[in-house]
């Protein structure tokens, strides 16, 4: 696993428009620095995030996926989208192992529009954790099979 | 002859207040003339670097408003204009204006700037406060609206070069000043303020020592678009300072100068400048703030103060600085001050003077030509219960001209003034305005995607980290991208024009902007593409500032790579974008007002004045809220009891207002324009009402202390209880001790309760009035007598009220011994512990959020602050809006505030609500769910999942299929994700689009 | 040519050209130009840069200019050039303007000899600049840029019109005022160009620049601010608390 050293993970972040995306903006406004490993995809609501999106992301080579929405129970701009995300992502986490992906590569976080610092901390923490895990095993399999 | 009203308003002053008032009026069906003496609008806010307490970039949040005002079909912006005379009366004024020549034909100038490049003459750049030069032909700043050049006639030598180089033939040397007459129904004054001339405080050396600068100069120094490119430098030698002193109250709270008042915003901006200076300085920077009282009294301000001390390590010294001297060799500065009764001197590299606000230079002239009264300081005179009204009916005021204030206060007051103006001419709504029309939409369904990418430098906000030209080069090579270029500010008015040109020239059918956040700027760009004949949903944005350059400031290479990934990813999405239609929904022109205190009643009346019905729901048996407990005012300009009775009578008698007492709102359904709510009345009966907007005016409560023997000893009372005593004549005491900040500014409630200092001063003065012999001690942390309240603070001190400062580490002690009350506290001037035996201890108890807030917030789906007050959409520029459309807030539900501030906010909500209620139909967001009926299996999962009841089942040729009610759909996408047959397509966030975006973010696509 | 003879260039207006008939000292190179009013000041500075010790311009005696105002224009050019030369530390008398009539051939030879003699008494340019690689060349290349500056050229081109006739507003600008303005601009531009030349060699701090050009640091900073405004300079790096500036290439 020599490539673990200097390995820079690629993380896809699905962020809801109202809380978490705004939280990520606030991290910027507050100039809170975090590693440049995350690529943010804006969706209107965490309830929009289909487990299939997450699996596709892993298939396309993401080393980690962050799903972030408004705080439970009542911050959701769409009333209950965050609960939908909670159920879907929790189930998906359980199933991930069957695809040979460590469940730690997928994170569900509640980040509000006023939590720029939390957003940055999550990205920092996740980047560190995935660096330790090494690259997405699906990618390795692909390499081996070639 | 009957007075014919005119449905137009003149707004004098194009700062943020004037702009806000104009937008509210224009969005409510009135014609607006927005005038400014300067060549462009924007005012002082355009000069600021960042804004407190969110550290938002000032230009970033102001620019969209500038652009909207500049392009609003109902607003005519008149620049270089002064008002010379006013005739007529409320409803029908005739205003004479003088327009000073620009020597440029505005209609022809396209702001290309070639004239300024070729102009041989330099002049001092006043926008940069003289820290750099500009040409004799100029615009004030790059994002200026209108972006029209002007010749500085003082400096111009008349060489004729600009005329020769101007391709637009816009230069007209023979242009003369001109006179114009406007007919308007109302006038709003928003001329702002003048910065105090620091040279008048000669002891601080401004003008003699180069390294002493004013706070407004420092804003320019901090600004990325300022003279030093955002790096803090000493003007004497260009070195980065290691130690900066900030001196507060320069030109404020100064009896000798006659500027007795407090300038209200300087404590916060001083702190902010210190924080930003540290952020902008690559080497360690010590910042020390010399202050008298730290007046961080606004919403969440004390939390900022705490962060400034802790997280950012700013030092604070409570001292009035006696003078500043210079070391002529190093040009370092010695700040001389007294701390702990000891004279001290400290050396600094740079000194920033926090200069106060003064009335505008032309205040007297303006007052004379309009016939309005000024107060003793030459600010516009207003009264506590009518904060937007000048002495002349039909002429209203907002912003700093009515007294020093910060941006959100100005913005709220501006909306409030708009409501007042609307009230005068409500009958003429729509009479003077045109409907905005877009060109017919181009059908792009048969075209191959042709994507245009605009990458923003954002001054140096992006370009200083991300290699923008490299990103542009990269974008050019991406599939389907046929055009890409960089802009200094993609949001500027000239770039909008350019985008439209490029769409036409290059036959673009998808447009991407890579810049800041779509949360603030997407609407602007969508409108731009629509003006070029494209469906607005063929636009996409990616955020390479807030989520890239600002968070990877020290890693230019990685930030550039990330920016490329983000652009590649959004290009992949854009390729798949499809046009969407915006549904129209009807508006019920009725408001639901929750709370019947001074705010709720004021807002209700303002709406009723405009012809809208209001359901006013009050929990208590009586209307009036906290105002019922107020017996007299600090300002003494009116009797609160009389005002209360008048308000209650006006509300009760108004046939547009339906009052529900002893009632509460138990359920709110629906969305902007179409709410349905249940009001549970006294008898338990529930009544359903339909309304278009909701206004939250639920007020706040007085904290019930559990400290200082409150509740255990009857001689310990709160300020409200003291006021009752004073009003009823039950007050009797030889010695009174007042303790400030009880239940506020502590660990549990870190923020200031704002009104208790004023209450203490008010009650102390009342005591001195009725019982001059009574000894009064006010134990305080900071006396926050901001604005003109400083006068009363001074009056109290002159009348013998003893003010004693205490810190957190030395809180006053209160005990009862042998039937005697004892208060002991540290006296910092005498440097000893004092003990007094008061007959009465008065606790300035905090104002705490209404305990019902949580329940109501959940019902309305709106957020609360950590403290439990309602949280507005944006602390600076949207002080009375919630993020959810159609719901507003005002008064103490927002945060503690004085009556005039509550009234300003209440009227503001009325204006904001009118922008909705005045329309028959609202155009909704086009991002909604769509059912492909062929694929739908009729399983009903979506119907069950939709929180808005926007999905209904219907029969289609014998088959049950789902159908989306577009007006109810909010576009969350929960149904689309759950649909087992993938029959639901989410507009603008289709599965294909999202997956393409994900894939391209991870994988380099080969062309 | 003898070793110590100063190299002198003589630029002559076509209409007075008379080299063949006149006695020309061997150290003087005579060249024809169409009209000395059209001479580019940059050209003159370049001559000094390349080792010419003195330049004499010979034009038609006023009011005999074939191009109407050429000789008046020449006077303006010369005046700017003299200002620049003193900034560059080259004695202004090394540039001489001679009004001449084609008929007076003898006097032309006399003028040339006199000028040559006078120049011989001045120290050689290359000698008086002990460190020619820096000071002199920096100065002259800054001066050349000033002379080439568009804005200055505009003013030069308009001086006569603006001072003798009226400007676009119908006002007449007194000659002295205009001259003063022009002088100020030349001085300011010269310093800015010098900062630009110096920082194009290597990044320099405000203090270092202030020492090199013997100006107060505050003044240097304000020049840098204005150079920056025109995208002619940028911060290269910050060393401790000292920013270093590097010239940007001007497109």
mmCIF file with all atom_site columns, C-alpha atoms in Angstrom, chain B residues 745-813:
data_model
loop_
_atom_site.group_PDB
_atom_site.id
_atom_site.type_symbol
_atom_site.label_atom_id
_atom_site.label_alt_id
_atom_site.label_comp_id
_atom_site.label_asym_id
_atom_site.label_entity_id
_atom_site.label_seq_id
_atom_site.pdbx_PDB_ins_code
_atom_site.Cartn_x
_atom_site.Cartn_y
_atom_site.Cartn_z
_atom_site.occupancy
_atom_site.B_iso_or_equiv
_atom_site.pdbx_formal_charge
_atom_site.auth_seq_id
_atom_site.auth_comp_id
_atom_site.auth_asym_id
_atom_site.auth_atom_id
_atom_site.pdbx_PDB_model_num
ATOM 1  C CA . UNK B 1 745 ? -23.871 38.812 28.504 1.00 0.00 ? 745 UNK B CA 1
ATOM 2  C CA . UNK B 1 746 ? -23.215 35.676 30.520 1.00 0.00 ? 746 UNK B CA 1
ATOM 3  C CA . UNK B 1 747 ? -22.434 32.107 29.565 1.00 0.00 ? 747 UNK B CA 1
ATOM 4  C CA . UNK B 1 748 ? -26.065 31.164 29.198 1.00 0.00 ? 748 UNK B CA 1
ATOM 5  C CA . UNK B 1 749 ? -27.070 34.223 27.151 1.00 0.00 ? 749 UNK B CA 1
ATOM 6  C CA . UNK B 1 750 ? -23.904 35.680 25.652 1.00 0.00 ? 750 UNK B CA 1
ATOM 7  C CA . UNK B 1 751 ? -25.611 38.532 23.860 1.00 0.00 ? 751 UNK B CA 1
ATOM 8  C CA . UNK B 1 752 ? -26.577 41.988 25.025 1.00 0.00 ? 752 UNK B CA 1
ATOM 9  C CA . UNK B 1 753 ? -30.214 42.724 25.792 1.00 0.00 ? 753 UNK B CA 1
ATOM 10 C CA . UNK B 1 754 ? -29.797 46.170 24.255 1.00 0.00 ? 754 UNK B CA 1
ATOM 11 C CA . UNK B 1 755 ? -32.546 48.126 25.998 1.00 0.00 ? 755 UNK B CA 1
ATOM 12 C CA . UNK B 1 756 ? -31.620 47.785 29.675 1.00 0.00 ? 756 UNK B CA 1
ATOM 13 C CA . UNK B 1 757 ? -28.991 50.564 29.643 1.00 0.00 ? 757 UNK B CA 1
ATOM 14 C CA . UNK B 1 758 ? -31.573 52.973 28.286 1.00 0.00 ? 758 UNK B CA 1
ATOM 15 C CA . UNK B 1 759 ? -34.120 51.740 30.800 1.00 0.00 ? 759 UNK B CA 1
ATOM 16 C CA . UNK B 1 760 ? -31.702 52.277 33.672 1.00 0.00 ? 760 UNK B CA 1
ATOM 17 C CA . UNK B 1 761 ? -30.854 55.795 32.506 1.00 0.00 ? 761 UNK B CA 1
ATOM 18 C CA . UNK B 1 762 ? -34.524 56.563 31.954 1.00 0.00 ? 762 UNK B CA 1
ATOM 19 C CA . UNK B 1 763 ? -35.513 55.380 35.427 1.00 0.00 ? 763 UNK B CA 1
ATOM 20 C CA . UNK B 1 764 ? -32.511 57.029 37.066 1.00 0.00 ? 764 UNK B CA 1
ATOM 21 C CA . UNK B 1 765 ? -33.446 60.345 35.470 1.00 0.00 ? 765 UNK B CA 1
ATOM 22 C CA . UNK B 1 766 ? -37.051 59.871 36.553 1.00 0.00 ? 766 UNK B CA 1
ATOM 23 C CA . UNK B 1 767 ? -35.917 59.287 40.120 1.00 0.00 ? 767 UNK B CA 1
ATOM 24 C CA . UNK B 1 768 ? -33.748 62.400 39.996 1.00 0.00 ? 768 UNK B CA 1
ATOM 25 C CA . UNK B 1 769 ? -36.753 64.318 38.695 1.00 0.00 ? 769 UNK B CA 1
ATOM 26 C CA . UNK B 1 770 ? -39.076 63.307 41.533 1.00 0.00 ? 770 UNK B CA 1
ATOM 27 C CA . UNK B 1 771 ? -36.548 62.766 44.283 1.00 0.00 ? 771 UNK B CA 1
ATOM 28 C CA . UNK B 1 772 ? -33.312 64.637 43.514 1.00 0.00 ? 772 UNK B CA 1
ATOM 29 C CA . UNK B 1 773 ? -31.766 63.667 46.857 1.00 0.00 ? 773 UNK B CA 1
ATOM 30 C CA . UNK B 1 774 ? -31.852 59.962 46.120 1.00 0.00 ? 774 UNK B CA 1
ATOM 31 C CA . UNK B 1 775 ? -28.414 58.522 45.562 1.00 0.00 ? 775 UNK B CA 1
ATOM 32 C CA . UNK B 1 776 ? -28.246 56.257 42.552 1.00 0.00 ? 776 UNK B CA 1
ATOM 33 C CA . UNK B 1 777 ? -25.486 53.845 41.637 1.00 0.00 ? 777 UNK B CA 1
ATOM 34 C CA . UNK B 1 778 ? -25.573 52.160 38.266 1.00 0.00 ? 778 UNK B CA 1
ATOM 35 C CA . UNK B 1 779 ? -23.243 49.174 38.166 1.00 0.00 ? 779 UNK B CA 1
ATOM 36 C CA . UNK B 1 780 ? -22.524 48.352 34.573 1.00 0.00 ? 780 UNK B CA 1
ATOM 37 C CA . UNK B 1 781 ? -20.272 46.416 32.235 1.00 0.00 ? 781 UNK B CA 1
ATOM 38 C CA . UNK B 1 782 ? -20.557 48.892 29.376 1.00 0.00 ? 782 UNK B CA 1
ATOM 39 C CA . UNK B 1 783 ? -23.078 51.710 29.255 1.00 0.00 ? 783 UNK B CA 1
ATOM 40 C CA . UNK B 1 784 ? -24.597 51.115 25.860 1.00 0.00 ? 784 UNK B CA 1
ATOM 41 C CA . UNK B 1 785 ? -26.318 54.444 25.395 1.00 0.00 ? 785 UNK B CA 1
ATOM 42 C CA . UNK B 1 786 ? -25.857 54.456 21.659 1.00 0.00 ? 786 UNK B CA 1
ATOM 43 C CA . UNK B 1 787 ? -26.954 57.136 19.233 1.00 0.00 ? 787 UNK B CA 1
ATOM 44 C CA . UNK B 1 788 ? -28.639 60.150 20.776 1.00 0.00 ? 788 UNK B CA 1
ATOM 45 C CA . UNK B 1 789 ? -29.195 58.194 24.011 1.00 0.00 ? 789 UNK B CA 1
ATOM 46 C CA . UNK B 1 790 ? -25.709 59.324 24.942 1.00 0.00 ? 790 UNK B CA 1
ATOM 47 C CA . UNK B 1 791 ? -27.234 62.734 25.744 1.00 0.00 ? 791 UNK B CA 1
ATOM 48 C CA . UNK B 1 792 ? -29.333 61.178 28.492 1.00 0.00 ? 792 UNK B CA 1
ATOM 49 C CA . UNK B 1 793 ? -26.432 59.187 29.822 1.00 0.00 ? 793 UNK B CA 1
ATOM 50 C CA . UNK B 1 794 ? -24.533 62.420 30.129 1.00 0.00 ? 794 UNK B CA 1
ATOM 51 C CA . UNK B 1 795 ? -27.526 64.161 31.671 1.00 0.00 ? 795 UNK B CA 1
ATOM 52 C CA . UNK B 1 796 ? -27.802 61.432 34.294 1.00 0.00 ? 796 UNK B CA 1
ATOM 53 C CA . UNK B 1 797 ? -24.112 61.726 35.126 1.00 0.00 ? 797 UNK B CA 1
ATOM 54 C CA . UNK B 1 798 ? -24.416 65.506 35.384 1.00 0.00 ? 798 UNK B CA 1
ATOM 55 C CA . UNK B 1 799 ? -27.386 65.081 37.691 1.00 0.00 ? 799 UNK B CA 1
ATOM 56 C CA . UNK B 1 800 ? -25.292 62.983 40.027 1.00 0.00 ? 800 UNK B CA 1
ATOM 57 C CA . UNK B 1 801 ? -26.100 59.416 39.060 1.00 0.00 ? 801 UNK B CA 1
ATOM 58 C CA . UNK B 1 802 ? -22.987 57.426 39.852 1.00 0.00 ? 802 UNK B CA 1
ATOM 59 C CA . UNK B 1 803 ? -21.950 54.997 37.146 1.00 0.00 ? 803 UNK B CA 1
ATOM 60 C CA . UNK B 1 804 ? -19.560 52.281 38.251 1.00 0.00 ? 804 UNK B CA 1
ATOM 61 C CA . UNK B 1 805 ? -17.997 49.833 35.865 1.00 0.00 ? 805 UNK B CA 1
ATOM 62 C CA . UNK B 1 806 ? -17.675 46.176 36.802 1.00 0.00 ? 806 UNK B CA 1
ATOM 63 C CA . UNK B 1 807 ? -16.137 43.272 34.989 1.00 0.00 ? 807 UNK B CA 1
ATOM 64 C CA . UNK B 1 808 ? -17.057 39.592 34.886 1.00 0.00 ? 808 UNK B CA 1
ATOM 65 C CA . UNK B 1 809 ? -14.373 38.765 37.397 1.00 0.00 ? 809 UNK B CA 1
ATOM 66 C CA . UNK B 1 810 ? -15.725 41.307 39.877 1.00 0.00 ? 810 UNK B CA 1
ATOM 67 C CA . UNK B 1 811 ? -19.470 40.996 39.872 1.00 0.00 ? 811 UNK B CA 1
ATOM 68 C CA . UNK B 1 812 ? -21.356 43.068 42.465 1.00 0.00 ? 812 UNK B CA 1
ATOM 69 C CA . UNK B 1 813 ? -22.430 41.233 45.602 1.00 0.00 ? 813 UNK B CA 1
#
